[in-house]
GROMACS .gro file of C-alpha atoms in nm:
model
  446
    1MET     CA    1  25.967   8.944  13.967
    2ARG     CA    2  26.161   8.893  13.636
    3ARG     CA    3  26.465   8.700  13.681
    4ARG     CA    4  26.744   8.681  13.435
    5GLN     CA    5  26.866   8.332  13.396
    6PRO     CA    6  27.216   8.264  13.313
    7PRO     CA    7  27.316   8.248  12.948
    8LEU     CA    8  27.459   7.916  12.851
    9LEU     CA    9  27.720   8.013  12.623
   10ALA     CA   10  28.022   7.873  12.769
   11GLY     CA   11  28.262   8.164  12.701
   12ALA     CA   12  27.987   8.405  12.859
   13ALA     CA   13  27.973   8.203  13.158
   14LEU     CA   14  28.341   8.194  13.206
   15VAL     CA   15  28.335   8.567  13.153
   16ALA     CA   16  28.100   8.597  13.440
   17VAL     CA   17  28.315   8.361  13.634
   18ALA     CA   18  28.631   8.583  13.578
   19LEU     CA   19  28.455   8.894  13.683
   20CYS     CA   20  28.333   8.711  13.996
   21ALA     CA   21  28.661   8.564  14.097
   22SER     CA   22  28.799   8.903  14.091
   23ALA     CA   23  28.533   9.113  14.244
   24CYS     CA   24  28.346   8.869  14.467
   25GLY     CA   25  28.303   8.992  14.833
   26GLY     CA   26  28.038   8.948  15.101
   27SER     CA   27  28.060   8.752  15.417
   28GLY     CA   28  27.794   8.529  15.442
   29ALA     CA   29  27.717   8.700  15.754
   30GLY     CA   30  27.448   8.557  15.992
   31ALA     CA   31  27.455   8.201  15.856
   32GLY     CA   32  27.624   8.037  16.137
   33PRO     CA   33  27.815   7.699  16.100
   34ALA     CA   34  27.621   7.440  15.883
   35GLY     CA   35  27.448   7.205  16.103
   36SER     CA   36  27.542   7.378  16.405
   37ALA     CA   37  27.184   7.359  16.547
   38GLY     CA   38  27.111   7.004  16.503
   39GLY     CA   39  27.428   6.751  16.463
   40GLU     CA   40  27.389   6.495  16.218
   41ASP     CA   41  27.031   6.535  16.143
   42HIS     CA   42  27.045   6.889  16.050
   43LEU     CA   43  27.113   7.003  15.687
   44THR     CA   44  27.167   7.356  15.570
   45ILE     CA   45  27.131   7.457  15.198
   46TRP     CA   46  27.188   7.785  15.047
   47SER     CA   47  26.964   7.855  14.735
   48GLN     CA   48  26.968   8.050  14.427
   49TRP     CA   49  26.601   8.120  14.452
   50LEU     CA   50  26.445   8.419  14.634
   51LYS     CA   51  26.132   8.377  14.836
   52GLY     CA   52  25.800   8.371  14.615
   53GLN     CA   53  25.974   8.252  14.286
   54PRO     CA   54  25.833   7.936  14.158
   55GLY     CA   55  26.164   7.758  14.197
   56GLN     CA   56  26.156   7.855  14.583
   57GLN     CA   57  25.806   7.718  14.633
   58PHE     CA   58  25.894   7.401  14.460
   59LEU     CA   59  26.207   7.347  14.658
   60GLN     CA   60  26.039   7.441  14.992
   61ALA     CA   61  25.775   7.209  14.921
   62ALA     CA   62  26.043   6.923  14.860
   63VAL     CA   63  26.230   7.019  15.178
   64ASP     CA   64  25.913   6.995  15.390
   65ASP     CA   65  25.840   6.646  15.240
   66PHE     CA   66  26.199   6.544  15.275
   67GLN     CA   67  26.196   6.646  15.649
   68LYS     CA   68  25.866   6.455  15.706
   69GLN     CA   69  26.008   6.145  15.560
   70THR     CA   70  26.362   6.139  15.694
   71GLY     CA   71  26.348   6.329  16.011
   72ILE     CA   72  26.647   6.525  15.886
   73LYS     CA   73  26.584   6.885  15.965
   74VAL     CA   74  26.671   7.121  15.684
   75THR     CA   75  26.729   7.499  15.670
   76VAL     CA   76  26.731   7.666  15.344
   77GLN     CA   77  26.853   8.023  15.308
   78TRP     CA   78  26.708   8.192  14.989
   79LYS     CA   79  27.006   8.406  14.857
   80GLY     CA   80  26.905   8.458  14.474
   81ASN     CA   81  27.167   8.516  14.218
   82ALA     CA   82  27.410   8.601  14.460
   83VAL     CA   83  27.435   8.262  14.630
   84VAL     CA   84  27.781   8.174  14.492
   85LYS     CA   85  27.931   8.520  14.545
   86SER     CA   86  27.822   8.520  14.897
   87LEU     CA   87  27.938   8.179  14.962
   88LEU     CA   88  28.293   8.202  14.807
   89PRO     CA   89  28.468   8.395  15.090
   90ALA     CA   90  28.362   8.138  15.336
   91LEU     CA   91  28.387   7.836  15.123
   92ASN     CA   92  28.717   7.690  15.304
   93SER     CA   93  28.652   7.825  15.650
   94PRO     CA   94  28.669   7.590  15.950
   95ASP     CA   95  28.294   7.655  16.024
   96VAL     CA   96  28.134   7.651  15.660
   97PRO     CA   97  27.794   7.839  15.682
   98THR     CA   98  27.615   7.592  15.461
   99ASP     CA   99  27.637   7.211  15.385
  100ALA     CA  100  27.518   7.237  15.031
  101VAL     CA  101  27.443   7.498  14.752
  102GLU     CA  102  27.164   7.476  14.518
  103THR     CA  103  27.270   7.672  14.194
  104SER     CA  104  27.390   7.631  13.826
  105ALA     CA  105  27.641   7.367  13.762
  106SER     CA  106  27.858   7.619  13.579
  107GLN     CA  107  27.862   7.848  13.876
  108ILE     CA  108  27.969   7.549  14.104
  109GLN     CA  109  28.228   7.421  13.865
  110ASN     CA  110  28.382   7.754  13.744
  111VAL     CA  111  28.370   7.936  14.085
  112LEU     CA  112  28.337   7.717  14.391
  113TYR     CA  113  28.516   7.398  14.250
  114PRO     CA  114  28.857   7.575  14.146
  115ALA     CA  115  28.856   7.743  14.504
  116GLY     CA  116  28.880   7.387  14.654
  117GLY     CA  117  28.547   7.379  14.824
  118MET     CA  118  28.328   7.140  14.654
  119ALA     CA  119  28.289   6.750  14.715
  120ASP     CA  120  28.336   6.496  14.431
  121LEU     CA  121  27.987   6.334  14.400
  122THR     CA  122  28.086   6.024  14.213
  123ALA     CA  123  27.984   5.803  14.503
  124ALA     CA  124  27.653   5.982  14.549
  125TYR     CA  125  27.566   5.913  14.166
  126GLN     CA  126  27.547   5.542  14.267
  127GLN     CA  127  27.272   5.590  14.527
  128GLN     CA  128  26.939   5.473  14.443
  129VAL     CA  129  26.665   5.740  14.382
  130PRO     CA  130  26.380   5.694  14.643
  131GLY     CA  131  26.075   5.509  14.519
  132THR     CA  132  26.260   5.385  14.188
  133SER     CA  133  26.511   5.090  14.099
  134SER     CA  134  26.730   5.362  13.937
  135THR     CA  135  27.064   5.521  14.041
  136VAL     CA  136  27.125   5.886  14.050
  137ALA     CA  137  27.353   5.810  13.744
  138GLN     CA  138  27.081   5.658  13.558
  139VAL     CA  139  26.838   5.928  13.610
  140VAL     CA  140  27.047   6.208  13.526
  141GLY     CA  141  27.192   6.043  13.233
  142PRO     CA  142  27.547   6.048  13.080
  143ALA     CA  143  27.497   6.382  12.879
  144ALA     CA  144  27.379   6.575  13.183
  145THR     CA  145  27.646   6.408  13.426
  146SER     CA  146  27.914   6.548  13.177
  147LEU     CA  147  27.771   6.915  13.222
  148ALA     CA  148  27.802   6.865  13.604
  149THR     CA  149  28.156   6.765  13.584
  150PRO     CA  150  28.453   7.017  13.589
  151VAL     CA  151  28.718   7.037  13.307
  152ASP     CA  152  29.079   7.111  13.307
  153ALA     CA  153  29.258   7.376  13.122
  154SER     CA  154  29.206   7.167  12.804
  155GLY     CA  155  28.852   7.126  12.837
  156GLN     CA  156  28.878   6.772  12.954
  157PRO     CA  157  28.678   6.617  13.259
  158ALA     CA  158  28.871   6.686  13.568
  159GLY     CA  159  28.762   6.423  13.835
  160GLY     CA  160  28.398   6.327  13.906
  161PRO     CA  161  28.080   6.541  13.904
  162VAL     CA  162  28.028   6.806  14.170
  163VAL     CA  163  27.649   6.857  14.120
  164VAL     CA  164  27.361   6.647  14.122
  165PRO     CA  165  27.110   6.820  13.880
  166TYR     CA  166  26.736   6.824  13.886
  167TRP     CA  167  26.646   7.060  13.613
  168ALA     CA  168  26.788   7.183  13.289
  169SER     CA  169  26.778   7.496  13.060
  170ALA     CA  170  26.897   7.574  12.708
  171THR     CA  171  26.976   7.849  12.448
  172GLY     CA  172  26.965   7.855  12.081
  173VAL     CA  173  26.583   7.786  12.109
  174VAL     CA  174  26.361   7.978  11.857
  175PHE     CA  175  26.019   8.092  12.008
  176TYR     CA  176  25.715   8.205  11.842
  177ASN     CA  177  25.346   8.266  11.917
  178GLY     CA  178  25.159   7.944  11.818
  179GLN     CA  179  24.861   8.148  11.738
  180ASN     CA  180  25.045   8.324  11.445
  181PHE     CA  181  25.212   8.021  11.303
  182PRO     CA  182  25.014   7.710  11.383
  183ALA     CA  183  25.172   7.521  11.101
  184LEU     CA  184  25.511   7.524  11.261
  185ALA     CA  185  25.376   7.289  11.523
  186ASN     CA  186  25.417   6.995  11.319
  187ALA     CA  187  25.658   7.135  11.062
  188ALA     CA  188  25.947   7.321  11.227
  189PRO     CA  189  26.204   7.451  10.981
  190LYS     CA  190  26.483   7.195  10.953
  191ASP     CA  191  26.740   7.437  10.817
  192TRP     CA  192  26.807   7.791  10.780
  193ASP     CA  193  26.702   7.779  10.409
  194ALA     CA  194  26.354   7.695  10.526
  195PHE     CA  195  26.358   7.960  10.803
  196PHE     CA  196  26.497   8.231  10.583
  197ALA     CA  197  26.191   8.162  10.364
  198ILE     CA  198  25.954   8.209  10.666
  199LEU     CA  199  26.143   8.509  10.787
  200ASP     CA  200  26.143   8.669  10.414
  201ALA     CA  201  25.753   8.611  10.408
  202GLN     CA  202  25.722   8.811  10.736
  203LYS     CA  203  25.949   9.081  10.576
  204ALA     CA  204  25.722   9.083  10.266
  205LYS     CA  205  25.457   9.203  10.513
  206ASN     CA  206  25.669   9.482  10.640
  207ARG     CA  207  25.765   9.308  10.966
  208ARG     CA  208  26.116   9.299  11.128
  209PRO     CA  209  26.073   8.931  11.218
  210LEU     CA  210  26.358   8.856  11.470
  211ALA     CA  211  26.370   9.007  11.811
  212GLN     CA  212  26.709   9.067  11.943
  213ASP     CA  213  26.820   9.232  12.262
  214GLY     CA  214  27.161   9.378  12.115
  215SER     CA  215  27.273   9.501  12.470
  216VAL     CA  216  27.312   9.134  12.577
  217THR     CA  217  27.641   9.018  12.439
  218SER     CA  218  27.598   8.652  12.496
  219TYR     CA  219  27.262   8.669  12.319
  220ASN     CA  220  27.434   8.818  12.017
  221ALA     CA  221  27.700   8.551  12.003
  222VAL     CA  222  27.431   8.265  11.988
  223PHE     CA  223  27.395   8.334  11.606
  224TYR     CA  224  27.774   8.291  11.528
  225ASN     CA  225  27.828   8.006  11.772
  226ASP     CA  226  27.545   7.783  11.653
  227PHE     CA  227  27.601   7.886  11.284
  228LEU     CA  228  27.962   7.776  11.334
  229ALA     CA  229  27.886   7.479  11.535
  230SER     CA  230  27.660   7.346  11.242
  231VAL     CA  231  27.904   7.405  10.967
  232LEU     CA  232  28.228   7.280  11.145
  233GLY     CA  233  28.111   7.103  11.468
  234PRO     CA  234  28.068   7.218  11.818
  235ASP     CA  235  28.437   7.223  11.901
  236ALA     CA  236  28.530   7.461  11.612
  237LEU     CA  237  28.521   7.786  11.819
  238ASN     CA  238  28.758   7.628  12.078
  239LYS     CA  239  28.982   7.535  11.819
  240ALA     CA  240  29.019   7.861  11.651
  241GLU     CA  241  29.027   8.054  11.986
  242THR     CA  242  29.313   7.843  12.103
  243ASP     CA  243  29.523   7.869  11.780
  244LYS     CA  244  29.789   8.102  11.873
  245THR     CA  245  29.878   8.178  11.504
  246GLY     CA  246  29.501   8.297  11.426
  247GLN     CA  247  29.510   8.115  11.108
  248THR     CA  248  29.244   7.876  11.205
  249TRP     CA  249  28.985   8.169  11.167
  250LYS     CA  250  29.087   8.174  10.787
  251GLN     CA  251  28.948   7.834  10.717
  252PRO     CA  252  28.636   7.870  10.484
  253GLY     CA  253  28.365   7.736  10.742
  254TYR     CA  254  28.443   8.024  10.976
  255LEU     CA  255  28.365   8.280  10.703
  256GLN     CA  256  28.053   8.089  10.607
  257ALA     CA  257  27.900   8.112  10.960
  258ALA     CA  258  27.992   8.480  10.972
  259GLN     CA  259  27.825   8.544  10.638
  260LEU     CA  260  27.503   8.404  10.778
  261VAL     CA  261  27.529   8.652  11.065
  262GLU     CA  262  27.596   8.936  10.810
  263ARG     CA  263  27.303   8.828  10.622
  264LEU     CA  264  27.055   8.861  10.924
  265ALA     CA  265  27.222   9.192  11.018
  266LYS     CA  266  27.224   9.358  10.694
  267GLY     CA  267  26.914   9.211  10.548
  268GLY     CA  268  26.651   9.376  10.788
  269TYR     CA  269  26.578   9.069  10.980
  270PHE     CA  270  26.615   9.217  11.324
  271THR     CA  271  26.368   9.435  11.500
  272GLU     CA  272  26.436   9.802  11.444
  273GLY     CA  273  26.653   9.961  11.697
  274TYR     CA  274  26.796   9.640  11.817
  275ASP     CA  275  27.153   9.755  11.815
  276ALA     CA  276  27.064  10.029  12.046
  277SER     CA  277  26.822   9.892  12.264
  278LYS     CA  278  26.830   9.799  12.636
  279PHE     CA  279  26.743   9.469  12.758
  280PRO     CA  280  26.442   9.339  12.800
  281GLU     CA  281  26.297   9.587  12.529
  282MET     CA  282  26.311   9.374  12.238
  283GLU     CA  283  26.186   9.042  12.399
  284ASP     CA  284  25.895   9.236  12.548
  285LYS     CA  285  25.836   9.369  12.194
  286TRP     CA  286  25.828   9.017  12.078
  287ALA     CA  287  25.593   8.930  12.350
  288ASN     CA  288  25.351   9.166  12.235
  289ASN     CA  289  25.367   9.039  11.876
  290GLU     CA  290  25.583   9.336  11.744
  291ALA     CA  291  25.822   9.067  11.629
  292ASP     CA  292  25.777   8.709  11.518
  293PHE     CA  293  26.067   8.502  11.652
  294ASN     CA  294  26.313   8.524  11.922
  295VAL     CA  295  26.621   8.317  11.962
  296ASN     CA  296  26.659   8.278  12.333
  297GLY     CA  297  26.687   8.061  12.637
  298SER     CA  298  26.416   7.794  12.754
  299TRP     CA  299  26.330   8.046  13.036
  300LEU     CA  300  26.204   8.320  12.799
  301PRO     CA  301  25.831   8.218  12.855
  302SER     CA  302  25.828   8.271  13.214
  303GLU     CA  303  26.051   8.582  13.191
  304VAL     CA  304  25.803   8.762  12.973
  305GLY     CA  305  25.487   8.613  13.101
  306PRO     CA  306  25.393   8.923  13.293
  307VAL     CA  307  25.419   9.167  12.998
  308ALA     CA  308  25.304   8.933  12.729
  309ALA     CA  309  24.988   8.989  12.509
  310PRO     CA  310  24.704   8.810  12.663
  311GLY     CA  311  24.660   8.445  12.519
  312PHE     CA  312  25.029   8.426  12.389
  313ASP     CA  313  25.076   8.064  12.304
  314TYR     CA  314  25.466   8.017  12.369
  315ARG     CA  315  25.599   7.752  12.098
  316SER     CA  316  25.958   7.658  12.006
  317PHE     CA  317  26.193   7.468  11.795
  318VAL     CA  318  26.569   7.443  11.816
  319PHE     CA  319  26.815   7.628  11.627
  320PRO     CA  320  26.800   7.492  11.255
  321ALA     CA  321  27.079   7.343  11.075
  322VAL     CA  322  27.280   7.532  10.813
  323ALA     CA  323  27.163   7.398  10.479
  324GLY     CA  324  27.376   7.088  10.397
  325HIS     CA  325  27.516   7.044  10.741
  326PRO     CA  326  27.386   6.868  11.064
  327ALA     CA  327  27.207   7.090  11.314
  328PRO     CA  328  27.416   7.227  11.590
  329PRO     CA  329  27.367   7.040  11.930
  330LEU     CA  330  27.178   7.218  12.179
  331ASN     CA  331  27.353   7.438  12.446
  332VAL     CA  332  27.210   7.305  12.785
  333THR     CA  333  27.318   7.393  13.131
  334VAL     CA  334  27.210   7.204  13.443
  335SER     CA  335  27.113   7.321  13.811
  336GLY     CA  336  27.113   7.122  14.116
  337ILE     CA  337  27.282   7.045  14.451
  338GLY     CA  338  27.652   7.072  14.510
  339VAL     CA  339  27.789   6.963  14.842
  340LEU     CA  340  28.071   7.147  15.038
  341LYS     CA  341  28.373   6.940  15.083
  342SER     CA  342  28.410   7.047  15.456
  343SER     CA  343  28.030   6.975  15.521
  344LYS     CA  344  27.980   6.761  15.827
  345HIS     CA  345  27.651   6.646  15.670
  346GLN     CA  346  27.750   6.536  15.336
  347ALA     CA  347  27.551   6.220  15.335
  348ALA     CA  348  27.227   6.416  15.431
  349ALA     CA  349  27.296   6.654  15.163
  350GLU     CA  350  27.348   6.374  14.901
  351LYS     CA  351  27.035   6.215  14.992
  352PHE     CA  352  26.817   6.525  14.949
  353ALA     CA  353  26.966   6.564  14.599
  354ALA     CA  354  26.853   6.201  14.512
  355PHE     CA  355  26.526   6.291  14.671
  356LEU     CA  356  26.469   6.561  14.412
  357LEU     CA  357  26.496   6.301  14.127
  358GLN     CA  358  26.184   6.111  14.209
  359ARG     CA  359  25.908   6.102  13.940
  360GLY     CA  360  25.669   6.322  14.122
  361TYR     CA  361  25.910   6.594  14.198
  362GLN     CA  362  26.044   6.566  13.837
  363THR     CA  363  25.699   6.634  13.707
  364GLN     CA  364  25.677   6.926  13.928
  365VAL     CA  365  25.959   7.072  13.775
  366ALA     CA  366  25.767   7.112  13.472
  367THR     CA  367  25.420   7.188  13.620
  368LYS     CA  368  25.528   7.440  13.896
  369MET     CA  369  25.871   7.562  13.809
  370GLN     CA  370  25.787   7.571  13.419
  371ASN     CA  371  26.130   7.438  13.365
  372ILE     CA  372  26.293   7.116  13.201
  373PRO     CA  373  26.303   6.821  13.428
  374ILE     CA  374  26.637   6.656  13.409
  375ALA     CA  375  26.492   6.289  13.403
  376ALA     CA  376  26.429   6.135  13.055
  377GLY     CA  377  26.083   6.076  12.954
  378THR     CA  378  25.933   6.329  13.201
  379PRO     CA  379  25.733   6.583  12.995
  380ALA     CA  380  25.838   6.955  12.982
  381PRO     CA  381  25.597   7.245  12.966
  382ALA     CA  382  25.457   7.272  12.601
  383ALA     CA  383  25.651   7.573  12.516
  384VAL     CA  384  25.968   7.388  12.552
  385GLU     CA  385  25.875   7.028  12.479
  386ALA     CA  386  26.073   7.037  12.148
  387VAL     CA  387  26.387   7.130  12.378
  388LYS     CA  388  26.338   6.843  12.611
  389GLN     CA  389  26.299   6.603  12.327
  390ALA     CA  390  26.650   6.719  12.208
  391ILE     CA  391  26.792   6.663  12.548
  392ASP     CA  392  26.642   6.324  12.606
  393ALA     CA  393  26.782   6.218  12.276
  394GLY     CA  394  27.125   6.336  12.385
  395GLN     CA  395  27.134   6.604  12.110
  396ILE     CA  396  27.326   6.848  12.337
  397ASN     CA  397  27.663   7.013  12.326
  398THR     CA  398  27.902   6.856  12.567
  399VAL     CA  399  28.211   7.044  12.433
  400ARG     CA  400  28.334   7.268  12.723
  401SER     CA  401  28.536   7.590  12.693
  402PRO     CA  402  28.840   7.596  12.931
  403ALA     CA  403  28.843   7.874  13.185
  404ALA     CA  404  29.153   8.009  13.029
  405LEU     CA  405  28.933   8.132  12.748
  406ALA     CA  406  28.721   8.362  12.958
  407ASP     CA  407  28.973   8.641  12.922
  408TYR     CA  408  28.993   8.588  12.551
  409ASN     CA  409  28.616   8.582  12.500
  410ALA     CA  410  28.590   8.919  12.691
  411LYS     CA  411  28.888   9.072  12.524
  412ILE     CA  412  28.844   8.954  12.166
  413TYR     CA  413  28.554   8.754  12.056
  414PHE     CA  414  28.239   8.920  12.225
  415GLY     CA  415  28.309   9.268  12.117
  416LEU     CA  416  28.380   9.180  11.740
  417ASP     CA  417  28.084   8.957  11.737
  418ASP     CA  418  27.862   9.238  11.864
  419LYS     CA  419  27.996   9.457  11.559
  420LEU     CA  420  27.903   9.172  11.331
  421VAL     CA  421  27.561   9.140  11.463
  422PHE     CA  422  27.514   9.518  11.444
  423GLY     CA  423  27.640   9.531  11.084
  424LYS     CA  424  27.915   9.748  11.165
  425LEU     CA  425  28.165   9.456  11.036
  426THR     CA  426  28.108   9.262  10.715
  427ALA     CA  427  28.181   8.884  10.762
  428ALA     CA  428  28.527   8.922  10.591
  429GLN     CA  429  28.623   9.215  10.834
  430PHE     CA  430  28.509   8.994  11.110
  431ILE     CA  431  28.726   8.698  11.019
  432ASP     CA  432  29.022   8.921  10.952
  433ALA     CA  433  28.963   9.092  11.295
  434MET     CA  434  28.938   8.776  11.464
  435SER     CA  435  29.256   8.631  11.309
  436SER     CA  436  29.493   8.925  11.372
  437ASP     CA  437  29.361   9.005  11.697
  438SER     CA  438  29.384   8.648  11.810
  439ALA     CA  439  29.745   8.616  11.713
  440ASP     CA  440  29.813   8.965  11.892
  441TYR     CA  441  29.628   8.841  12.218
  442TRP     CA  442  29.837   8.517  12.217
  443LYS     CA  443  30.175   8.700  12.181
  444THR     CA  444  30.090   8.906  12.467
  445LYS     CA  445  30.056   8.582  12.672
  446GLY     CA  446  30.396   8.480  12.566
   0.00000   0.00000   0.00000
């Protein structure tokens, strides 16, 4: 089964949150009160995984081991991507249907936390990870902790962390087939001048080198977001979006980033038909060597695995810098265990969260889940080892987009960015439209 993992763009995540907050239904029927079958030694978890997925198999094995070692009975309900949607209606009921939820931090922070249902896990971060001399806080690290902590309307941290993460994923990762570009293994392009040279060499062979699924708006936005983060810093987009005059968009760096997107769109770099394609058509073409590179998320290898050409050697490097500027920090999200505020078994849930941070389970995140372990120094799968190195070095984007911008992104930014990526707007037209539409948007807000 192919599983669409959540895009990591802050704006995109917030759009999903806004849609969910207004449309979420479901009843959580059949779950029963958390822990109702076993008192203090019975823990219930709702998980984002479905039976048979690598993540489910990993987590079930960990649960089995946890039960054996602690005597705490654990019931897991495999809810899939609907886990948060299913839980929200019952989150604050007297008899909550679960003690903990296992999903992405962005979902917990942006949907469940604002509804008032999630526990502050500051104290849980001070507990010792079994079999180590380290605390949860030390294993998770400050950068990932910041990604597990809600923010207020201005994007600043609000309270303590509400998730104990055990794995990470990232966007802005450039994937390629190592069989076709062996020299890149030790010489990834440091900036886009070098990368354009590689792309131009492929174009000279009548290739359209960059696969791009144009139907996924958040994937399209990666280019402008990361070009802008390189030129002006990771908080530049938030600054422009929250400027009620719209004039920030007129600063030169915003145009420079747009010109790079325009160059990609009008220069024949994207795979033929990308602007009218339906996901996952273009990434499937890439996985069958019909395109050379794919700027995507760290989940891509596992996602295209069933349809990829035999022997495809997944390799990657992080989004290069704009020449003359620092590289954009990697956009990372984390996933793990959140504990319900009204759970009667918070201590057991926190204990299980720490249990997943043991070295052995962190290694299995890479070997069995094919994902990125949260613990520094634990190797990731070869396909995303460059991503893991960037995460361990703290080169990640911790700037948070406030929830208030979800509506802005849905109504203003993503639509205009799509037109820029599709070559329907020039860079100058994009900037003019962002400036004027932003001013109009904020006027309507009063």
